Short mmCIF file of C-alpha atoms in Angstrom, two decimals:
data_model
loop_
_atom_site.label_atom_id
_atom_site.label_comp_id
_atom_site.label_asym_id
_atom_site.label_seq_id
_atom_site.Cartn_x
_atom_site.Cartn_y
_atom_site.Cartn_z
CA MET M 1 11.75 54.28 64.84
CA THR M 2 13.28 57.51 63.62
CA GLU M 3 11.47 59.61 61.03
CA THR M 4 13.94 58.59 58.34
CA SER M 5 13.41 54.89 59.05
CA LYS M 6 9.62 55.05 58.88
CA THR M 7 7.82 54.34 55.63
CA HIS M 8 6.53 57.55 54.06
CA VAL M 9 3.09 57.12 52.59
CA ILE M 10 0.94 58.90 50.06
CA LEU M 11 -2.71 57.86 50.29
CA LEU M 12 -4.50 57.72 46.94
CA SER M 13 -8.29 57.45 46.74
CA CYS M 14 -10.00 56.74 43.42
CA GLY M 15 -13.73 56.98 42.89
CA SER M 16 -16.68 58.81 41.42
CA PHE M 17 -16.91 61.43 44.19
CA ASN M 18 -20.41 62.10 42.98
CA PRO M 19 -20.43 64.17 45.13
CA ILE M 20 -17.49 64.07 47.51
CA THR M 21 -18.78 63.75 51.08
CA LYS M 22 -17.58 64.38 54.60
CA GLY M 23 -17.22 60.61 54.77
CA HIS M 24 -14.55 60.66 52.07
CA ILE M 25 -12.51 63.23 53.98
CA HIS M 26 -13.08 61.34 57.24
CA MET M 27 -11.64 58.23 55.57
CA PHE M 28 -8.41 60.10 54.80
CA GLU M 29 -8.17 61.48 58.34
CA LYS M 30 -8.87 58.12 60.02
CA ALA M 31 -6.36 56.32 57.81
CA ARG M 32 -3.64 58.86 58.50
CA GLU M 33 -4.31 58.80 62.24
CA TYR M 34 -4.19 55.00 62.34
CA LEU M 35 -1.03 54.72 60.26
CA HIS M 36 0.72 57.22 62.49
CA GLN M 37 -0.40 55.31 65.59
CA THR M 38 1.30 52.15 64.34
CA GLY M 39 4.64 53.95 64.63
CA ARG M 40 5.75 52.54 61.27
CA PHE M 41 4.40 55.13 58.85
CA ILE M 42 4.37 58.86 58.16
CA VAL M 43 1.60 60.03 55.86
CA ILE M 44 2.98 62.91 53.81
CA GLY M 45 0.07 63.51 51.46
CA GLY M 46 -3.36 62.48 50.26
CA ILE M 47 -4.63 62.47 46.69
CA VAL M 48 -8.27 62.51 45.58
CA SER M 49 -8.55 61.20 42.01
CA PRO M 50 -12.05 61.49 40.48
CA VAL M 51 -12.97 59.00 37.77
CA HIS M 52 -13.23 59.87 34.05
CA ASP M 53 -16.59 60.89 32.61
CA SER M 54 -16.68 57.81 30.39
CA TYR M 55 -16.88 55.52 33.43
CA GLY M 56 -20.53 55.23 32.53
CA LYS M 57 -22.09 55.27 35.99
CA GLN M 58 -25.72 56.40 35.95
CA GLY M 59 -26.18 59.92 37.30
CA LEU M 60 -22.47 60.74 37.13
CA VAL M 61 -22.16 64.51 36.72
CA SER M 62 -19.38 65.96 34.60
CA SER M 63 -15.79 65.85 35.79
CA GLN M 64 -15.70 69.65 35.71
CA HIS M 65 -18.33 69.73 38.46
CA ARG M 66 -16.82 66.85 40.41
CA LEU M 67 -13.31 68.32 40.34
CA THR M 68 -14.63 71.65 41.59
CA MET M 69 -16.60 70.01 44.39
CA CYS M 70 -13.54 68.01 45.40
CA GLN M 71 -11.43 71.17 45.48
CA LEU M 72 -14.02 72.84 47.69
CA ALA M 73 -14.11 69.83 50.02
CA VAL M 74 -10.34 69.82 50.61
CA GLN M 75 -9.71 73.57 50.59
CA SER M 76 -9.19 73.63 54.35
CA SER M 77 -6.82 70.65 54.35
CA ASP M 78 -3.08 71.18 54.35
CA TRP M 79 -2.24 67.66 53.19
CA ILE M 80 -4.98 66.44 50.82
CA ARG M 81 -5.10 67.60 47.21
CA VAL M 82 -7.21 66.85 44.14
CA ASP M 83 -5.56 65.39 41.06
CA PRO M 84 -7.30 65.80 37.66
CA TRP M 85 -5.15 63.31 35.74
CA GLU M 86 -7.87 60.65 35.43
CA CYS M 87 -10.41 63.20 34.22
CA TYR M 88 -8.00 64.62 31.63
CA GLN M 89 -7.38 61.30 29.88
CA ASP M 90 -9.04 60.36 26.61
CA THR M 91 -11.00 57.59 28.29
CA TRP M 92 -11.57 55.78 31.56
CA GLN M 93 -8.46 54.51 33.36
CA THR M 94 -8.18 51.45 35.54
CA THR M 95 -7.27 51.86 39.20
CA CYS M 96 -4.07 50.00 38.42
CA SER M 97 -3.14 52.57 35.75
CA VAL M 98 -3.82 55.45 38.12
CA LEU M 99 -1.56 53.95 40.78
CA GLU M 100 1.20 53.33 38.24
CA HIS M 101 0.93 56.89 36.93
CA HIS M 102 1.43 58.37 40.38
CA ARG M 103 4.21 55.92 41.17
CA ASP M 104 6.10 56.95 38.03
CA LEU M 105 5.48 60.62 38.74
CA MET M 106 6.86 60.34 42.26
CA LYS M 107 9.93 58.46 41.05
CA ARG M 108 10.75 61.09 38.44
CA VAL M 109 10.13 64.17 40.53
CA THR M 110 11.52 63.07 43.89
CA GLY M 111 14.27 60.71 42.81
CA CYS M 112 13.14 58.35 45.57
CA ILE M 113 12.97 54.60 45.41
CA LEU M 114 9.37 53.52 45.87
CA SER M 115 9.17 50.31 47.82
CA ASN M 116 7.19 47.19 47.05
CA VAL M 117 7.08 47.89 43.32
CA ASN M 118 7.91 44.80 41.30
CA THR M 119 6.46 45.49 37.88
CA PRO M 120 7.50 48.21 35.42
CA SER M 121 4.76 50.61 34.40
CA THR M 122 3.32 50.69 30.89
CA THR M 123 1.07 53.63 31.70
CA PRO M 124 1.48 56.74 29.51
CA VAL M 125 2.28 59.81 31.57
CA ILE M 126 -0.40 62.51 31.56
CA GLY M 127 -3.11 62.59 28.93
CA GLN M 128 -1.72 65.23 26.62
CA PRO M 129 -0.23 64.09 23.28
CA GLN M 130 2.50 61.62 24.15
CA ASN M 131 5.26 63.43 22.23
CA GLN M 132 5.03 66.48 24.44
CA THR M 133 6.83 67.11 27.71
CA PRO M 134 4.50 65.85 30.43
CA PRO M 135 3.43 68.58 32.89
CA ILE M 136 1.89 68.62 36.32
CA TYR M 137 -0.18 71.41 37.74
CA GLN M 138 1.09 73.70 40.40
CA ASP M 139 -0.20 76.62 42.41
CA HIS M 140 1.66 79.56 40.90
CA ASN M 141 1.03 81.75 43.94
CA ASN M 142 2.08 79.18 46.52
CA MET M 143 5.16 77.42 45.19
CA ASN M 144 6.90 77.38 48.56
CA HIS M 145 4.00 75.88 50.48
CA LYS M 146 4.92 72.84 52.58
CA PRO M 147 2.67 70.55 54.59
CA THR M 148 2.31 71.59 58.21
CA THR M 149 1.00 68.31 59.58
CA ILE M 150 4.39 66.58 59.55
CA LYS M 151 8.03 67.53 59.57
CA LEU M 152 9.93 66.82 56.41
CA TRP M 153 13.49 67.72 55.66
CA GLY M 154 15.80 69.02 52.95
CA LYS M 155 15.12 68.78 49.25
CA ILE M 156 12.78 65.84 49.66
CA SER M 157 10.20 68.04 51.39
CA GLU M 158 10.33 70.58 48.57
CA SER M 159 10.01 67.92 45.90
CA LEU M 160 7.14 66.07 47.54
CA GLY M 161 5.39 69.28 48.41
CA LYS M 162 5.39 70.30 44.77
CA ILE M 163 3.39 67.25 43.69
CA CYS M 164 1.36 65.80 46.51
CA CYS M 165 0.80 68.35 49.22
CA VAL M 166 -0.04 71.53 47.32
CA ARG M 167 -3.58 72.36 46.30
CA PRO M 168 -3.94 74.43 43.13
CA ASN M 169 -6.38 77.31 43.00
CA MET M 170 -9.67 76.09 41.66
CA GLU M 171 -9.78 78.30 38.62
CA ARG M 172 -6.12 78.83 37.86
CA PHE M 173 -3.53 76.21 37.07
CA THR M 174 0.07 76.80 36.10
CA PHE M 175 1.78 73.89 34.39
CA VAL M 176 5.40 73.16 35.15
CA ASP M 177 7.80 70.62 33.73
CA GLU M 178 7.70 67.34 35.65
CA ASN M 179 11.30 66.72 34.67
CA ALA M 180 12.59 70.04 35.92
CA ASN M 181 15.62 69.88 38.19
CA LEU M 182 14.27 69.99 41.73
CA GLY M 183 17.62 69.53 43.37
CA THR M 184 19.26 66.50 44.88
CA ALA M 185 16.94 64.47 47.08
CA VAL M 186 18.14 62.72 50.21
CA ARG M 187 20.15 59.62 49.51
CA TYR M 188 18.07 56.72 48.29
CA GLU M 189 18.54 54.56 51.36
CA GLU M 190 17.36 57.31 53.70
CA ILE M 191 13.68 57.23 52.80
CA GLU M 192 11.11 54.63 51.89
CA LEU M 193 8.13 56.00 49.99
CA ARG M 194 4.95 54.09 49.19
CA ILE M 195 1.71 54.93 47.45
CA LEU M 196 -1.16 53.08 49.10
CA LEU M 197 -4.68 52.82 47.71
CA LEU M 198 -7.17 54.15 50.24
CA CYS M 199 -10.60 52.58 50.07
CA GLY M 200 -13.68 51.50 51.98
CA SER M 201 -14.73 47.94 52.66
CA ASP M 202 -17.10 48.07 49.68
CA LEU M 203 -14.14 48.16 47.29
CA LEU M 204 -12.51 45.31 49.21
CA GLU M 205 -15.72 43.30 48.76
CA SER M 206 -15.75 44.07 45.04
CA PHE M 207 -12.42 42.24 44.70
CA CYS M 208 -14.32 39.05 45.52
CA ILE M 209 -16.90 39.45 42.73
CA PRO M 210 -15.94 37.02 39.92
CA GLY M 211 -14.96 38.76 36.69
CA LEU M 212 -15.22 42.31 38.03
CA TRP M 213 -11.46 42.78 38.42
CA LYS M 214 -8.66 41.35 36.32
CA ASP M 215 -6.44 39.10 38.42
CA SER M 216 -3.39 40.82 36.95
CA ASP M 217 -4.68 44.22 38.12
CA MET M 218 -5.43 42.89 41.60
CA GLU M 219 -1.91 41.47 41.79
CA VAL M 220 -0.49 44.93 41.08
CA ILE M 221 -2.91 46.86 43.31
CA VAL M 222 -2.61 44.64 46.36
CA GLY M 223 0.75 42.97 45.74
CA ASP M 224 2.86 45.78 44.34
CA PHE M 225 1.25 48.76 46.06
CA GLY M 226 -0.93 47.75 48.98
CA ILE M 227 -4.21 49.08 50.29
CA VAL M 228 -5.54 50.81 53.37
CA VAL M 229 -9.13 49.87 54.17
CA VAL M 230 -11.41 52.00 56.31
CA PRO M 231 -14.35 49.64 56.86
CA ARG M 232 -17.93 50.59 57.55
CA ASP M 233 -19.24 49.73 61.00
CA GLY M 234 -19.78 46.03 61.54
CA VAL M 235 -18.07 44.88 58.33
CA ASP M 236 -16.02 41.69 58.76
CA THR M 237 -12.94 42.38 56.65
CA GLU M 238 -11.35 39.06 57.62
CA ARG M 239 -14.33 37.22 56.14
CA ILE M 240 -14.14 39.28 52.96
CA MET M 241 -10.45 38.58 52.48
CA SER M 242 -10.95 34.86 53.04
CA HIS M 243 -13.09 34.74 49.87
CA SER M 244 -10.27 35.86 47.55
CA SER M 245 -7.08 33.91 46.92
CA ILE M 246 -5.26 37.10 45.90
CA LEU M 247 -6.35 38.96 49.03
CA ARG M 248 -5.22 36.01 51.14
CA LYS M 249 -1.92 35.85 49.28
CA TYR M 250 -1.14 39.52 49.95
CA LYS M 251 -2.81 39.84 53.33
CA ASP M 252 0.25 41.54 54.78
CA ASN M 253 -0.17 44.36 52.23
CA ILE M 254 -3.71 45.09 53.42
CA ILE M 255 -3.93 47.51 56.34
CA VAL M 256 -7.36 47.57 57.98
CA VAL M 257 -8.00 50.70 60.02
CA LYS M 258 -9.40 49.62 63.36
CA ASP M 259 -11.84 52.03 64.97
CA LEU M 260 -13.53 51.05 68.21
CA THR M 261 -15.97 53.95 68.00
CA ASN M 262 -18.96 54.01 65.67
CA HIS M 263 -18.24 57.33 64.00
CA PRO M 264 -21.28 58.79 62.18
CA MET M 265 -19.14 59.63 59.13
CA SER M 266 -18.58 55.92 58.49
CA ILE M 267 -22.13 55.56 57.16
CA VAL M 268 -22.14 58.68 54.99
CA SER M 269 -22.25 57.98 51.26
CA SER M 270 -22.64 59.83 47.97
CA THR M 271 -25.89 57.93 47.34
CA LYS M 272 -27.38 59.15 50.63
CA SER M 273 -26.25 62.65 49.81
CA ARG M 274 -27.90 62.64 46.38
CA LEU M 275 -31.14 61.31 47.83
CA ALA M 276 -31.11 63.96 50.53
CA LEU M 277 -30.64 66.67 47.91
CA GLN M 278 -33.45 65.30 45.75
CA HIS M 279 -35.88 65.20 48.68
CA GLY M 280 -34.83 68.47 50.28
CA ASP M 281 -33.66 66.61 53.36
CA GLY M 282 -31.96 68.93 55.83
CA HIS M 283 -29.63 66.10 56.87
CA VAL M 284 -27.59 66.85 53.77
CA VAL M 285 -25.58 69.25 55.96
CA ASP M 286 -24.40 66.19 57.89
CA TYR M 287 -23.16 64.56 54.70
CA LEU M 288 -21.60 67.38 52.69
CA SER M 289 -19.49 70.40 53.56
CA GLN M 290 -21.22 73.76 53.16
CA PRO M 291 -19.08 74.96 50.22
CA VAL M 292 -19.98 71.76 48.34
CA ILE M 293 -23.69 72.21 49.13
CA ASP M 294 -23.57 75.82 47.96
CA TYR M 295 -21.92 74.79 44.69
CA ILE M 296 -24.45 72.01 44.10
CA LEU M 297 -27.39 74.35 44.63
CA GLN M 298 -25.82 77.05 42.49
CA SER M 299 -25.18 74.56 39.66
CA GLN M 300 -28.51 72.75 40.13
CA LEU M 301 -26.89 69.34 40.46
CA TYR M 302 -28.58 66.17 41.71
CA ILE M 303 -31.96 67.86 41.88
CA ASN M 304 -33.59 65.26 39.63
CA ALA M 305 -33.53 61.53 40.31
CA SER M 306 -31.48 61.02 37.14
CA GLY M 307 -28.57 62.88 38.72
#
């Protein structure tokens, strides 16, 4: 397949990131590597979207801290960025709403047709007052930055780079108009762009818990968007999917990343990291990047069992 005929993918990961671990970054890298190996996809960007403070999870530190830690964790990546949209809303947003927000943003800014989208979005754009022009953040000092991991072309690379492949400075954001004229993108039929939810097998299992997810949301997440699952070692994803009629219905929209090696990052979790920090366990360096550890110690986070 030529580059123009491959499906271009943006990987979106939602979660607490409390704190963000090396395992989270490993999940992005493994997913991108696997999708590229299939020969059918080109991953053009990754988005980390931390959950709103009102999510209500015990021990969840403020979004200000979590956003900063996420920025530190991806600062060496040239294709993963942190998006604060969820945190900036008035209240907690469903995963479905987050996906729809980014879908609508991509459609407006790039002019591309996003594939496998069957339902119109009812999600308000950006959390500022709804009668104002919706902005997105941009790195004022790096407006011409483009991803180096893949080769894009023409106006489409500029447009996509502006919203999904550019990391803002941690302390300085410049807001630009989402609806600004970014030039003519490549013709609609020349590119297929999809936003896929990136998750671990634990989220896949949660789909099977009665009453936890609305069926209508699952239909949109799995049916309209699709998911990429990076399972933990030994997890039987086929068995999990067999327990949900919706997962069975949209099985073709679920991409399971197959990894024959038992990578140590696959067992890293935020819970393990918090426990290691509380007990002064030196293994925390295996779970978290050094800039994140330094920030946690400086801010005195996770020192007590309460978070």
